CSV table of C-alpha atoms in Angstrom, one decimal:
chain,number,residue,atom,x,y,z
A,85,ILE,CA,-8.4,7.1,1.5
A,86,GLU,CA,-6.9,10.1,-0.1
A,87,LEU,CA,-4.5,12.4,1.7
A,88,THR,CA,-4.1,16.1,0.9
A,89,ASP,CA,-1.0,18.1,1.5
A,90,ASP,CA,-1.6,20.8,4.0
A,91,ASN,CA,1.1,23.0,2.3
A,92,VAL,CA,-0.1,22.8,-1.3
A,93,ASP,CA,-3.2,23.5,-3.4
A,94,GLU,CA,-6.3,21.4,-2.6
A,95,ASP,CA,-6.1,19.5,-5.9
A,96,GLU,CA,-2.8,17.8,-5.0
A,97,ILE,CA,-3.6,14.5,-3.5
A,98,LEU,CA,-1.7,11.5,-2.0
A,99,GLU,CA,-3.9,8.5,-2.4
A,100,VAL,CA,-3.8,5.6,0.1
A,101,GLU,CA,-5.8,2.5,-0.9
A,102,ALA,CA,-8.2,1.5,1.7
A,103,PRO,CA,-8.7,-2.2,2.6
A,104,SER,CA,-11.1,-4.2,0.5
A,105,SER,CA,-12.1,-6.8,3.0
A,106,ILE,CA,-11.5,-8.0,6.5
A,107,SER,CA,-11.6,-11.7,7.5
A,108,GLU,CA,-10.3,-13.8,10.4
A,109,ASP,CA,-7.5,-15.2,8.2
A,110,LYS,CA,-6.3,-12.0,6.7
A,111,THR,CA,-7.0,-8.4,7.7
A,112,VAL,CA,-6.1,-5.8,5.1
A,113,GLU,CA,-6.2,-2.3,6.6
A,114,ASP,CA,-4.9,1.2,6.3
A,115,GLU,CA,-1.8,1.8,8.3
A,116,THR,CA,-3.0,4.5,10.6
A,117,ASP,CA,-4.3,3.9,14.1
A,118,ASP,CA,-5.3,6.7,16.5
A,119,ASN,CA,-4.5,4.9,19.8
A,120,VAL,CA,-1.0,6.3,20.0
A,121,ASP,CA,1.7,7.6,22.4
A,122,ASP,CA,4.1,10.5,21.7
A,123,ASP,CA,7.1,8.3,22.5
A,124,ILE,CA,6.5,5.4,20.2
A,125,VAL,CA,9.3,5.2,17.7
A,126,SER,CA,10.1,2.5,15.2
A,127,SER,CA,12.9,0.0,15.9
A,128,SER,CA,15.9,-0.2,13.6
A,129,THR,CA,15.8,-3.9,13.3
A,130,THR,CA,15.7,-5.1,9.7
A,131,THR,CA,15.9,-8.7,8.6
A,132,ASN,CA,15.4,-10.8,5.5
A,133,THR,CA,11.8,-11.7,5.2
A,134,THR,CA,10.7,-15.3,6.0
A,135,THR,CA,7.1,-14.9,4.9
A,136,PRO,CA,6.6,-15.2,1.1
A,137,THR,CA,5.3,-12.0,-0.3
A,138,PRO,CA,3.5,-11.7,-3.7
A,139,ILE,CA,6.1,-9.8,-5.6
A,140,SER,CA,5.3,-7.4,-8.4
A,141,SER,CA,7.5,-7.7,-11.4
A,142,THR,CA,8.2,-4.0,-11.0
A,143,ARG,CA,9.1,-4.2,-7.3
A,144,GLN,CA,12.1,-1.9,-6.5
A,145,ALA,CA,13.8,-0.3,-3.5
A,146,THR,CA,13.7,3.3,-4.7
A,147,ALA,CA,11.2,5.8,-6.0
A,148,SER,CA,11.0,7.3,-9.5
A,149,PRO,CA,13.1,10.5,-9.8
A,150,ASN,CA,9.9,12.4,-10.3
A,151,THR,CA,8.1,10.9,-7.2
A,152,ASN,CA,8.4,12.6,-3.8
A,153,LEU,CA,5.9,11.9,-1.1
A,154,SER,CA,7.5,14.3,1.3
A,155,GLY,CA,4.9,16.7,2.9
A,156,THR,CA,2.2,16.8,5.5
A,157,TRP,CA,-1.0,15.0,4.5
A,158,ALA,CA,-4.5,15.0,5.8
A,159,PRO,CA,-6.9,12.1,5.1
A,160,ILE,CA,-10.0,12.5,2.9
A,161,VAL,CA,-12.3,10.2,4.7
A,162,THR,CA,-15.2,8.5,2.9
A,163,PRO,CA,-18.1,6.5,4.4
A,164,SER,CA,-16.6,3.3,3.0
A,165,PHE,CA,-13.3,4.0,4.7
A,166,LYS,CA,-15.0,4.8,8.0
A,167,SER,CA,-16.9,1.5,7.9
A,168,GLU,CA,-13.7,-0.5,7.1
A,169,TYR,CA,-11.7,1.3,9.8
A,170,ASP,CA,-14.5,0.5,12.3
A,171,ASP,CA,-14.4,-3.2,11.3
A,172,TYR,CA,-10.6,-3.2,11.8
A,173,LEU,CA,-10.9,-1.6,15.3
A,174,LYS,CA,-13.6,-4.0,16.2
A,175,ASN,CA,-11.3,-6.9,15.1
A,176,CYS,CA,-8.7,-5.3,17.5
A,177,SER,CA,-11.2,-5.8,20.4
A,178,GLN,CA,-11.8,-2.1,20.8
A,179,SER,CA,-15.1,-1.0,22.5
A,180,PHE,CA,-18.0,0.6,20.6
A,181,MET,CA,-17.4,4.0,22.2
A,182,PHE,CA,-13.7,4.0,21.5
A,183,ARG,CA,-14.3,3.0,17.9
A,184,LYS,CA,-16.9,5.8,17.3
A,185,VAL,CA,-14.6,8.4,18.8
A,186,ILE,CA,-11.6,7.2,16.7
A,187,VAL,CA,-13.4,6.7,13.4
A,188,ASN,CA,-15.1,10.1,13.6
A,189,GLY,CA,-11.9,11.8,14.6
A,190,ILE,CA,-9.7,10.3,11.8
A,191,GLU,CA,-10.2,13.4,9.7
A,192,TYR,CA,-8.1,15.3,12.3
A,193,GLN,CA,-5.1,13.1,11.7
A,194,ARG,CA,-2.0,14.4,9.8
A,195,GLU,CA,0.8,12.3,8.4
A,196,THR,CA,4.1,14.0,7.9
A,197,ILE,CA,6.4,12.1,5.5
A,198,ARG,CA,10.1,12.6,4.8
A,199,GLN,CA,11.3,10.7,1.8
A,200,LEU,CA,15.0,9.9,2.1
A,201,ASP,CA,17.7,8.0,0.1
A,202,ASN,CA,15.9,8.2,-3.2
A,203,GLY,CA,12.8,6.9,-1.5
A,204,GLN,CA,14.4,3.8,0.1
A,205,SER,CA,13.3,5.2,3.5
A,206,LEU,CA,10.1,6.9,4.4
A,207,GLU,CA,10.1,8.6,7.8
A,208,ILE,CA,6.4,8.9,8.8
A,209,ILE,CA,4.9,10.7,11.8
A,210,ALA,CA,1.2,10.2,12.2
A,211,GLN,CA,-0.2,13.0,14.3
A,212,ASN,CA,-3.7,13.1,15.9
A,213,PRO,CA,-5.3,14.3,19.1
A,214,ALA,CA,-4.3,11.0,20.9
A,215,GLY,CA,-0.6,11.5,20.1
A,216,ASN,CA,2.0,10.7,17.5
A,217,TRP,CA,3.3,7.4,15.9
A,218,ASN,CA,6.8,7.7,14.5
A,219,ARG,CA,8.2,5.0,12.2
A,220,THR,CA,10.5,4.5,9.3
A,221,LEU,CA,9.6,2.2,6.4
A,222,VAL,CA,12.6,0.7,4.6
A,223,ALA,CA,11.9,-0.3,1.0
A,224,SER,CA,13.6,-3.3,-0.7
A,225,ASP,CA,13.6,-4.9,-4.1
A,226,SER,CA,12.6,-8.5,-5.0
A,227,SER,CA,16.1,-9.9,-4.8
A,228,ASN,CA,16.5,-9.0,-1.1
A,229,PRO,CA,13.1,-8.5,0.6
A,230,LEU,CA,13.5,-6.9,4.1
A,231,ASN,CA,11.3,-6.8,7.2
A,232,THR,CA,11.6,-3.9,9.7
A,233,THR,CA,10.5,-4.5,13.2
A,234,ILE,CA,8.5,-1.6,14.7
A,235,VAL,CA,6.3,-1.0,17.7
A,236,ASP,CA,2.8,0.0,16.7
A,237,PRO,CA,0.5,2.5,18.5
A,238,ASP,CA,-0.9,-0.4,20.6
A,239,LYS,CA,2.7,-1.3,21.7
A,240,ASP,CA,2.6,-4.5,19.7
A,241,THR,CA,5.8,-5.5,18.0
A,242,VAL,CA,5.1,-6.0,14.3
A,243,ASN,CA,7.0,-6.5,11.0
A,244,VAL,CA,6.7,-4.2,8.1
A,245,GLU,CA,7.9,-4.9,4.5
A,246,ALA,CA,7.9,-2.1,2.0
A,247,TRP,CA,8.7,-1.5,-1.7
A,248,TRP,CA,8.0,0.7,-4.7
A,249,GLU,CA,5.8,-0.5,-7.6
A,250,ASP,CA,4.7,0.9,-11.0
A,251,ASP,CA,8.2,2.2,-11.9
A,252,GLY,CA,8.7,3.7,-8.5
A,253,THR,CA,5.5,5.8,-8.3
A,254,LYS,CA,3.6,3.8,-5.7
A,255,HIS,CA,4.9,2.9,-2.2
A,256,LYS,CA,3.4,-0.3,-0.8
A,257,SER,CA,3.9,-1.6,2.7
A,258,LEU,CA,2.6,-4.7,4.6
A,259,LEU,CA,2.4,-4.7,8.3
A,260,ARG,CA,2.3,-8.3,9.7
A,261,GLY,CA,2.2,-10.1,13.0
A,262,LYS,CA,-0.3,-8.0,15.0
A,263,PRO,CA,-1.5,-10.3,17.7
A,264,ARG,CA,-4.9,-8.6,18.1
A,265,VAL,CA,-5.9,-9.4,14.6
A,266,LYS,CA,-4.4,-13.0,14.7
A,267,GLY,CA,-1.4,-12.0,12.7
A,268,GLY,CA,-3.3,-10.5,9.8
A,269,VAL,CA,-1.9,-8.2,7.2
A,270,PHE,CA,-2.3,-4.4,7.2
A,271,GLU,CA,-1.7,-3.1,3.6
A,272,THR,CA,-1.0,0.5,2.6
A,273,VAL,CA,-0.3,2.0,-0.8
A,274,ARG,CA,0.8,5.6,-1.0
A,275,TYR,CA,1.0,7.5,-4.3
A,276,LEU,CA,0.4,10.9,-5.8
A,277,ASP,CA,-2.6,11.5,-8.0
A,278,GLY,CA,-1.6,11.6,-11.7
A,279,GLU,CA,-2.2,15.4,-11.8
A,280,ASP,CA,0.5,15.9,-9.1
A,281,GLU,CA,3.4,14.2,-10.8
């Protein structure tokens, strides 16, 4: 999906890569979920990762000096994204009616990002009619990969590993350990469209 900044011209875009496939062994999904509560806040627990992660040769803990993802973003929803998001929710055992309401309401979601410490931390608040999901993603380099334990909108405790790629211009995060999807991986890549840099 692409996310537009509500505070800037329409041509400024934050792009988030949507999942390419969903399977029983590995679920790759966008990070947002609309079944949220106002009081869900990420935990501050951070540990060394025990799960091997494919590490890019350009993996780093901070953003490029010219990259700042701070702002309020709205998703640009495509039919492909809606289909993949519906598959993800189905895999989470959500009912048909719930999925239809959430998938068709995703365009009302806003994601407010505050980029801190040269991008090492991204504070994210996903806002939608169902409530808010607050979390902080902590980026790490390949020499010391970190997992942060957070509570997701379904109140499941999950681990998130994050880093910057492509010389600090793309922020990637992997959410792991969600019981409803049999521990699958939920992958998100956030970056500005080339015209915005």
